[in-house]
Coordinates of C-alpha atoms and ligand atoms in Angstrom, one line a residue:
X4 CA 29.2 -41.0 -11.4
X5 CA 32.8 -39.7 -11.2
X6 CA 33.6 -37.9 -8.0
X7 CA 35.0 -35.0 -10.0
X8 CA 31.4 -34.0 -10.8
X9 CA 31.2 -33.1 -7.1
X10 CA 34.6 -31.5 -6.7
X11 CA 34.3 -28.3 -4.7
X12 CA 37.2 -26.6 -6.4
X13 CA 35.8 -27.4 -9.9
X14 CA 32.5 -25.9 -8.7
X15 CA 34.2 -22.8 -7.4
X16 CA 36.1 -22.2 -10.7
X17 CA 33.0 -22.9 -12.8
X18 CA 30.9 -20.7 -10.6
X19 CA 33.2 -17.7 -10.9
X20 CA 33.2 -18.0 -14.7
X21 CA 29.4 -18.4 -14.7
X22 CA 28.9 -15.3 -12.5
X23 CA 31.2 -13.4 -14.8
X24 CA 29.0 -14.3 -17.8
X25 CA 25.8 -13.5 -15.9
X26 CA 27.1 -10.2 -14.8
X27 CA 28.0 -9.3 -18.4
X28 CA 24.5 -10.4 -19.5
X29 CA 23.0 -8.2 -16.8
X30 CA 25.1 -5.2 -17.8
X31 CA 24.2 -5.5 -21.5
X32 CA 20.5 -5.8 -20.6
X33 CA 20.3 -3.1 -18.0
X34 CA 22.2 -0.6 -20.2
X35 CA 19.9 -1.4 -23.1
X36 CA 22.8 -2.6 -25.3
X37 CA 21.3 -6.0 -25.9
X38 CA 18.0 -6.8 -27.7
X39 CA 15.0 -7.1 -25.5
X40 CA 13.6 -10.3 -27.1
X41 CA 15.9 -11.7 -29.8
X42 CA 14.2 -13.3 -32.9
X43 CA 12.3 -16.2 -31.6
X44 CA 10.8 -18.7 -34.0
X45 CA 9.6 -21.8 -32.1
X46 CA 10.9 -24.3 -34.8
X47 CA 14.3 -22.6 -34.9
X48 CA 14.7 -22.7 -31.1
X49 CA 13.7 -26.4 -31.1
X50 CA 16.4 -27.1 -33.6
X51 CA 18.9 -25.0 -31.6
X52 CA 18.2 -26.9 -28.4
X53 CA 17.9 -30.5 -29.6
X54 CA 17.6 -33.7 -27.6
X55 CA 20.5 -35.6 -29.1
X56 CA 22.5 -35.8 -25.9
X57 CA 26.0 -37.2 -26.2
X58 CA 27.0 -40.4 -24.3
X59 CA 29.8 -38.4 -22.7
X60 CA 31.0 -34.8 -22.9
X61 CA 33.8 -32.4 -21.8
X62 CA 31.9 -31.1 -18.8
X63 CA 32.9 -27.5 -17.9
X64 CA 33.6 -26.1 -21.3
X65 CA 30.5 -27.6 -22.8
X66 CA 28.4 -26.2 -19.9
X67 CA 29.7 -22.7 -20.4
X68 CA 29.4 -22.6 -24.2
X69 CA 25.8 -23.8 -23.9
X70 CA 25.1 -21.2 -21.3
X71 CA 26.3 -18.6 -23.7
X72 CA 23.8 -19.8 -26.3
X73 CA 21.0 -19.9 -23.7
X74 CA 21.8 -16.3 -22.7
X75 CA 21.9 -15.2 -26.3
X76 CA 18.5 -16.8 -27.1
X77 CA 16.7 -15.5 -24.0
X78 CA 14.2 -12.7 -23.3
X79 CA 15.9 -9.8 -21.4
X80 CA 13.6 -8.9 -18.6
X81 CA 16.2 -6.6 -17.1
X82 CA 16.1 -4.4 -20.2
X83 CA 14.5 -1.1 -19.3
X84 CA 12.3 -1.5 -22.5
X85 CA 10.8 -4.7 -21.2
X86 CA 7.3 -3.4 -20.4
X87 CA 5.5 -6.7 -21.1
X88 CA 4.0 -9.3 -18.9
X89 CA 3.7 -9.2 -15.1
X90 CA 7.0 -10.9 -14.5
X91 CA 9.7 -9.2 -12.5
X92 CA 13.2 -8.1 -13.5
X93 CA 14.5 -10.2 -10.6
X94 CA 16.8 -8.7 -8.1
X95 CA 20.2 -10.2 -9.1
X96 CA 20.9 -11.0 -5.4
X97 CA 17.7 -13.1 -5.3
X98 CA 19.1 -15.1 -8.2
X99 CA 22.0 -15.9 -6.0
X100 CA 19.6 -17.1 -3.3
X101 CA 18.1 -19.5 -5.9
X102 CA 21.6 -20.8 -6.5
X103 CA 21.8 -21.6 -2.7
X104 CA 18.5 -23.3 -2.8
X105 CA 19.5 -25.4 -5.8
X106 CA 22.7 -26.6 -4.1
X107 CA 21.3 -27.2 -0.7
X108 CA 18.1 -28.7 -2.1
X109 CA 16.4 -28.5 1.3
X110 CA 13.0 -29.4 -0.2
X111 CA 10.7 -29.0 2.7
X112 CA 7.5 -31.1 3.0
X113 CA 8.7 -31.7 6.5
X114 CA 10.7 -29.6 8.8
X115 CA 13.6 -32.1 9.0
X116 CA 14.2 -31.7 5.2
X117 CA 14.4 -28.0 5.4
X118 CA 14.9 -26.6 8.9
X119 CA 16.0 -23.1 8.0
X120 CA 13.8 -23.0 4.9
X121 CA 10.8 -23.8 7.1
X122 CA 11.6 -21.0 9.5
X123 CA 12.1 -18.5 6.6
X124 CA 8.9 -19.5 4.9
X125 CA 7.0 -18.9 8.1
X126 CA 8.8 -15.5 8.6
X127 CA 7.9 -14.3 5.2
X128 CA 4.3 -15.5 5.5
X129 CA 4.1 -13.7 8.9
X130 CA 5.3 -10.5 7.3
X131 CA 2.7 -10.8 4.5
X132 CA -0.1 -11.6 6.9
X133 CA 0.8 -8.6 9.2
X134 CA 0.7 -6.3 6.1
X135 CA -2.8 -7.7 5.4
X136 CA -3.8 -7.0 9.0
X137 CA -4.3 -10.7 9.7
X138 CA -2.6 -11.3 13.1
X139 CA -3.5 -15.0 13.4
X140 CA -3.3 -16.1 9.8
X141 CA -1.6 -19.2 8.6
X142 CA -0.6 -20.3 5.1
X143 CA 2.0 -21.6 2.8
X144 CA 4.3 -20.6 0.0
X145 CA 3.7 -22.3 -3.4
X146 CA 4.7 -22.4 -7.0
X147 CA 2.9 -19.5 -8.6
X148 CA -0.4 -17.6 -8.5
X149 CA -2.3 -20.2 -10.5
X150 CA -1.5 -23.0 -8.0
X151 CA -2.0 -20.6 -5.1
X152 CA -5.5 -19.6 -6.2
X153 CA -6.3 -23.3 -6.8
X154 CA -5.1 -24.1 -3.3
X155 CA -7.2 -21.3 -1.7
X156 CA -10.3 -22.4 -3.7
X157 CA -9.8 -26.0 -2.8
X158 CA -9.9 -24.8 0.8
X159 CA -13.0 -22.7 0.2
X160 CA -14.8 -25.7 -1.2
X161 CA -13.6 -27.9 1.7
X162 CA -15.0 -25.5 4.3
X163 CA -18.1 -24.1 2.6
X164 CA -19.3 -27.2 0.8
X165 CA -18.4 -29.3 3.8
X166 CA -16.6 -32.1 2.0
X167 CA -16.1 -35.2 4.2
X168 CA -13.4 -37.9 4.0
X169 CA -15.8 -40.1 1.9
X170 CA -16.0 -37.4 -0.7
X171 CA -19.5 -36.4 0.2
X172 CA -20.4 -32.8 0.3
X173 CA -23.2 -30.9 2.0
X174 CA -23.3 -28.7 -1.1
X175 CA -23.0 -31.0 -4.0
X176 CA -23.1 -28.5 -6.9
X177 CA -21.1 -25.5 -5.8
X178 CA -20.5 -22.3 -7.8
X179 CA -18.3 -19.3 -7.7
X180 CA -18.9 -15.7 -8.6
X181 CA -16.0 -14.0 -10.4
X182 CA -15.4 -10.8 -12.3
X183 CA -15.3 -11.2 -16.1
X184 CA -11.9 -9.5 -15.9
X185 CA -10.3 -12.0 -13.4
X186 CA -7.2 -14.0 -14.4
X187 CA -8.1 -17.2 -16.2
X188 CA -6.7 -19.3 -13.4
X189 CA -9.8 -18.6 -11.3
X190 CA -11.9 -20.3 -14.0
X191 CA -9.4 -23.0 -14.4
X192 CA -9.5 -23.8 -10.7
X193 CA -13.3 -24.2 -11.0
X194 CA -12.9 -26.5 -13.9
X195 CA -10.2 -28.5 -12.1
X196 CA -12.6 -29.0 -9.2
X197 CA -15.2 -30.3 -11.7
X198 CA -17.6 -27.4 -11.4
X199 CA -17.9 -27.0 -15.2
X200 CA -19.0 -23.9 -17.1
X201 CA -22.3 -23.7 -15.1
X202 CA -20.3 -23.5 -11.8
X203 CA -18.7 -20.2 -12.7
X204 CA -20.7 -17.0 -12.8
X205 CA -19.1 -14.1 -14.6
X206 CA -20.0 -10.7 -13.0
X207 CA -19.9 -7.5 -15.1
X208 CA -17.4 -4.8 -14.5
X209 CA -17.7 -1.0 -14.5
X210 CA -16.1 1.5 -16.8
X211 CA -12.8 1.0 -15.0
X212 CA -13.0 -2.8 -15.3
X213 CA -13.8 -3.3 -11.6
X214 CA -16.3 -5.9 -10.5
X215 CA -19.7 -4.3 -10.0
X216 CA -20.8 -5.5 -6.6
X217 CA -24.5 -4.5 -7.3
X218 CA -24.4 -7.3 -9.9
X219 CA -23.4 -10.0 -7.4
X220 CA -27.1 -10.6 -6.4
X221 CA -28.2 -11.3 -9.9
X222 CA -25.3 -13.7 -10.5
X223 CA -26.2 -15.5 -7.3
X224 CA -29.8 -15.9 -8.4
X225 CA -28.7 -17.0 -11.9
X226 CA -26.5 -19.7 -10.2
X227 CA -29.4 -21.0 -8.2
X228 CA -31.6 -21.0 -11.4
X229 CA -28.9 -23.3 -12.8
X230 CA -29.3 -25.6 -9.8
X231 CA -26.0 -24.3 -8.3
X232 CA -25.2 -23.0 -4.9
X233 CA -22.5 -20.3 -4.8
X234 CA -20.0 -20.7 -2.1
X235 CA -17.4 -18.1 -2.9
X236 CA -16.6 -14.8 -4.5
X237 CA -13.3 -14.5 -6.3
X238 CA -12.1 -10.8 -6.1
X239 CA -9.2 -9.4 -8.1
X240 CA -6.7 -7.1 -6.3
X241 CA -5.9 -6.3 -9.1
X242 CA -7.1 -7.7 -12.4
X243 CA -4.6 -8.8 -15.1
X244 CA -5.5 -6.8 -18.2
X245 CA -5.9 -3.4 -16.7
X246 CA -4.7 -3.7 -13.1
X247 CA -8.1 -2.8 -11.7
X248 CA -8.9 -3.4 -8.0
X249 CA -12.3 -4.9 -7.3
X250 CA -14.1 -3.0 -4.5
X251 CA -13.5 -5.2 -1.5
X252 CA -15.7 -3.5 1.1
X253 CA -18.9 -3.9 -0.9
X254 CA -18.0 -7.4 -1.9
X255 CA -17.3 -8.3 1.7
X256 CA -20.7 -6.9 2.7
X257 CA -22.3 -9.2 0.1
X258 CA -20.3 -12.2 1.3
X259 CA -21.2 -11.6 4.9
X260 CA -24.9 -11.3 4.0
X261 CA -24.9 -14.4 1.8
X262 CA -22.4 -16.4 3.9
X263 CA -19.9 -16.8 1.1
X264 CA -16.2 -17.2 1.2
X265 CA -14.3 -14.2 0.0
X266 CA -11.1 -15.0 -1.8
X267 CA -8.8 -12.2 -2.9
X268 CA -6.4 -12.8 -5.8
X269 CA -3.7 -10.3 -5.0
X270 CA -1.1 -12.1 -7.2
X271 CA -0.2 -8.9 -8.8
X272 CA -1.7 -6.2 -6.6
X273 CA -1.2 -7.3 -3.0
X274 CA 2.2 -5.6 -2.9
X275 CA 0.4 -2.3 -2.7
X276 CA -0.1 -3.3 1.0
X277 CA 3.5 -2.2 1.6
X278 CA 2.7 1.4 0.8
X279 CA 0.7 3.8 3.1
X280 CA -0.3 5.7 0.0
X281 CA -1.5 2.7 -1.9
X282 CA -2.9 0.2 0.6
X283 CA -6.3 1.9 0.4
X284 CA -6.6 -0.1 -2.9
X285 CA -7.1 -3.2 -0.7
X286 CA -9.3 -1.7 1.9
X287 CA -11.6 -4.5 3.0
X288 CA -8.9 -7.1 2.8
X289 CA -9.3 -7.5 6.6
X290 CA -12.6 -9.2 6.0
X291 CA -11.5 -11.6 3.3
X292 CA -11.0 -15.3 4.0
X293 CA -8.0 -16.1 1.8
X294 CA -5.4 -14.1 -0.1
X295 CA -2.9 -15.0 -2.8
X296 CA 0.2 -12.8 -3.2
X297 CA 3.0 -13.3 -5.8
X298 CA 6.4 -12.1 -4.9
X299 CA 7.7 -12.8 -8.4
X300 CA 5.5 -10.0 -9.7
X301 CA 5.8 -6.7 -7.8
X302 CA 8.4 -7.8 -5.2
X303 CA 11.3 -8.3 -7.7
X304 CA 11.7 -12.0 -6.9
X305 CA 12.6 -14.6 -9.5
X306 CA 9.8 -17.1 -10.3
X307 CA 8.2 -18.7 -8.4
X308 CA 7.2 -17.4 -5.0
X309 CA 3.6 -17.2 -4.0
X310 CA 2.1 -16.6 -0.6
X311 CA -1.3 -18.2 0.2
X312 CA -2.8 -16.9 3.4
X313 CA -5.9 -17.9 5.4
X314 CA -7.2 -15.3 7.9
X315 CA -8.5 -18.2 10.0
X316 CA -5.5 -20.3 10.8
X317 CA -7.5 -23.5 11.1
X318 CA -8.3 -23.2 7.4
X319 CA -4.7 -23.4 6.3
X320 CA -4.5 -27.2 6.3
X321 CA -8.2 -28.0 5.9
X322 CA -8.2 -29.1 2.3
X323 CA -4.8 -30.7 1.9
X324 CA -4.0 -32.5 5.2
X325 CA -3.2 -36.1 4.4
X326 CA -2.1 -39.1 6.2
X327 CA 1.4 -40.2 5.2
X328 CA 3.3 -42.1 7.9
X329 CA 6.6 -41.7 6.1
X330 CA 6.3 -38.0 6.5
X331 CA 3.9 -37.0 9.3
X332 CA 3.4 -38.4 12.8
X333 CA 0.6 -36.2 14.1
X334 CA -2.2 -33.7 13.3
X335 CA -1.4 -30.7 11.2
X336 CA -2.2 -28.4 14.2
X337 CA 0.4 -30.2 16.3
X338 CA 2.9 -30.4 13.5
X339 CA 2.5 -26.8 12.4
X340 CA 6.2 -26.8 11.5
X341 CA 5.7 -29.4 8.7
X342 CA 4.7 -27.3 5.6
X343 CA 3.7 -30.4 3.7
X344 CA 0.3 -30.4 5.6
X345 CA -0.6 -27.2 3.8
X346 CA 0.9 -27.3 0.3
X347 CA 0.0 -29.0 -3.0
X348 CA 3.7 -29.7 -3.5
X349 CA 5.5 -32.3 -1.4
X350 CA 9.1 -31.4 -2.2
X351 CA 9.6 -27.8 -3.1
X352 CA 12.4 -25.3 -3.4
X353 CA 13.6 -23.2 -0.5
X354 CA 11.4 -20.5 -1.9
X355 CA 10.9 -18.3 1.2
X356 CA 14.7 -17.8 1.4
X357 CA 15.1 -15.4 -1.5
X358 CA 12.5 -13.0 -0.1
X359 CA 13.7 -13.4 3.5
X360 CA 17.3 -12.7 2.5
X361 CA 16.2 -9.7 0.4
X362 CA 14.1 -8.2 3.2
X363 CA 16.9 -8.7 5.7
X364 CA 19.6 -7.3 3.5
X365 CA 17.8 -4.6 1.6
X366 CA 15.1 -3.6 4.1
X367 CA 11.4 -3.2 3.6
X368 CA 11.8 0.4 2.3
X369 CA 13.6 -0.8 -0.8
X370 CA 10.4 -2.8 -1.8
X371 CA 8.0 0.0 -0.8
X372 CA 10.0 2.4 -3.0
X373 CA 9.9 0.0 -5.9
X374 CA 6.1 -0.5 -5.6
X375 CA 5.4 3.2 -5.2
X376 CA 7.8 4.3 -8.0
X377 CA 6.2 1.9 -10.5
X378 CA 2.7 3.1 -9.6
X379 CA 3.8 6.7 -10.0
X380 CA 5.5 6.0 -13.4
X381 CA 2.3 4.4 -14.6
X382 CA 0.2 7.4 -13.5
X383 CA 2.6 9.8 -15.3
X384 CA 2.7 7.7 -18.4
X385 CA -1.1 7.6 -18.4
X386 CA -1.3 11.4 -18.2
X387 CA 1.1 11.7 -21.1
X388 CA -1.1 9.4 -23.1
X389 CA -4.2 11.3 -22.2
X390 CA -2.6 14.5 -23.3
X391 CA -1.4 13.1 -26.6
X392 CA -3.9 13.6 -29.5
X393 CA -2.7 10.6 -31.4
X394 CA -3.1 8.1 -28.4
X395 CA -6.1 6.9 -26.4
X396 CA -5.8 5.7 -22.8
X397 CA -8.1 2.8 -21.9
X398 CA -8.5 3.7 -18.3
X399 CA -6.5 5.8 -15.7
X400 CA -4.4 3.0 -14.0
X401 CA -4.9 2.1 -10.4
X402 CA -1.8 0.0 -10.6
X403 CA 1.3 -0.2 -12.8
X404 CA -0.5 -1.6 -15.8
X405 CA -1.3 0.8 -18.6
X406 CA -3.4 0.0 -21.7
X407 CA -3.6 2.4 -24.6
X408 CA -4.2 2.6 -28.4
X409 CA -2.5 4.4 -31.2
X410 CA -5.1 6.3 -33.2
X411 CA -5.2 7.6 -36.7
X412 CA -5.9 4.3 -38.6
X413 CA -9.2 3.2 -40.0
X414 CA -8.8 -0.3 -38.5
X415 CA -7.7 0.4 -35.0
X416 CA -7.3 -3.3 -34.0
X417 CA -5.1 -4.0 -37.0
X418 CA -3.0 -0.9 -36.2
X419 CA -2.3 -2.1 -32.6
X420 CA -1.4 -5.6 -33.8
X421 CA 0.9 -4.0 -36.4
X422 CA 2.5 -1.7 -33.8
X423 CA 3.2 -4.5 -31.4
X424 CA 4.6 -6.8 -34.1
X425 CA 6.9 -4.0 -35.4
X426 CA 8.2 -3.1 -31.9
X427 CA 9.0 -6.7 -31.0
X428 CA 10.7 -7.3 -34.4
X429 CA 12.8 -4.2 -33.8
X430 CA 14.1 -5.9 -30.7
X431 CA 14.0 -2.5 -28.9
X432 CA 10.7 -3.0 -26.9
X433 CA 8.6 -5.8 -25.6
X434 CA 5.0 -5.1 -24.7
X435 CA 1.8 -7.1 -24.8
X436 CA -1.8 -6.6 -26.0
X437 CA -5.2 -7.3 -24.6
X438 CA -8.8 -7.2 -25.7
X439 CA -11.1 -4.9 -23.7
X440 CA -14.8 -5.0 -24.6
X441 CA -14.0 -6.4 -28.0
X442 CA -11.3 -3.9 -28.9
X443 CA -7.6 -4.6 -29.1
X444 CA -5.3 -2.4 -26.9
X445 CA -1.6 -2.2 -26.3
X446 CA -0.7 -3.2 -22.8
X447 CA 2.3 -2.3 -20.7
X448 CA 3.3 -3.5 -17.3
X449 CA 5.8 -1.1 -15.7
X450 CA 7.4 -3.6 -13.4
X451 CA 11.1 -3.2 -14.3
X452 CA 12.7 -0.7 -11.7
X453 CA 15.0 0.6 -14.5
X454 CA 12.3 1.8 -16.8
X455 CA 12.2 5.6 -16.9
X456 CA 9.9 8.3 -18.3
X457 CA 12.4 8.8 -21.1
X458 CA 12.1 5.1 -22.0
X459 CA 8.3 5.6 -22.3
X460 CA 8.7 8.7 -24.3
X461 CA 10.9 6.7 -26.6
X462 CA 8.2 4.1 -26.8
X463 CA 5.6 6.6 -28.0
X464 CA 8.0 8.1 -30.5
X465 CA 8.9 4.7 -31.8
X466 CA 5.2 3.9 -32.2
X467 CA 4.6 7.1 -34.2
X468 CA 7.4 6.2 -36.6
X469 CA 5.9 2.8 -37.5
X470 CA 4.3 3.0 -40.9
Ligands
PLP28 C1 -4.2 -11.4 -11.2 C2 -3.4 -12.6 -11.5 N1 -3.7 -13.8 -10.8 C3 -3.0 -14.9 -11.1 C4 -2.0 -14.9 -12.0 C5 -1.2 -16.2 -12.3 O1 0.0 -16.2 -11.6 P1 1.2 -17.2 -12.1 O2 1.6 -16.8 -13.4 O3 2.2 -17.0 -11.0 O4 0.6 -18.6 -12.1 C6 -1.7 -13.8 -12.7 C7 -0.6 -13.8 -13.7 O5 -0.3 -12.8 -14.4 C8 -2.4 -12.6 -12.4 O6 -2.2 -11.5 -13.1

């Protein structure tokens, strides 16, 4: 490989030109001048980004022209009309932190491979744990809420089913109780662990799509009728479709009585812990055993950055601790500074750095304001929808996710699908849809800090104009 590929001055020059392009991209997106999602047909994109790589190429100019094409063909999450999935419009400064991570590549299964990264990971986890009111907690950062929930449930199985090193378990056929509204990764984790369909008991939700704790007993008995022994309840704080918070105090009572592990999926909603006005949504968290919290959702971080916390610190390495003489010398407890004892990943990015740097340089208040303002925007939008005779609100939001329907058509499902398709084709808005109790609803996540009430009024007017 030619040394020039590592030339610092060439890197400096290319970096400046790249940042200029990214800043232009950001400006066009935040001002609403660019499309939200450009036309995106999978076959066309495959053809535009082929795998016929040249034997040699001109380096810098090719890099930049290809970057231009990538930016052109990408979904603009910074556009104020991006009200789609629960993925942040990342803080631009955090994107620069990812650049540092990519260059330093201090992947950190062991402290020696990422000394500062390890310290920042622990600092960020400590911050999250303190907000949850878990003074002794231990945990790790990982690559997304799905992996985080799997890691937490592997631990629940290890502890509750008492798996030994020979693969024998005191409880051989475990099961988990989970709301029918929970994110699919809960069910996937159960399948990954080999529990099958019978090992997952869906619990009904109330009229606001929150798990009904009085139904947990029935689900437990049903599991036992199937020859299964429940070991855990998977609670959503909050759920994906409607952003509904399961009632943790009653669920915690049930778990205490039945001696079950209480896992809280706070991938989207744990950020409410930052706000004195909103943290009541997670009342009861102090009694949970494990918590998953995505910073790439409500904390404006680029993907991926997930905290996995265990209230009892001895649980943090229970499922994953492994012997590997090339990495670890001693027990996980003694080697608390080696994150690899606790994570599914071996090598990973310096993921804690982006949040650590953002908290240091922006302050906690910046993030609290963001969470509170998005919740307030959602409440106001919901009130607008309630007052509008031609719209129906699915449920008053507890979080920043608002589901609604446009009325006035005979086939309401077809109307919502038509509205969504037309809005996306217009390139002016991006929103999602979800099925609630068999009906199709439009779904918005108000996660972009630049989205205003005027943007949402524009959304409703644009929907009315679709014929
Ligand atoms: C409640 C909840 N849990 C878990 C996940 C999965 O997170 P990730 O996409 O980071 O894997 C999501 C994603 O939307 C979610 O809403």
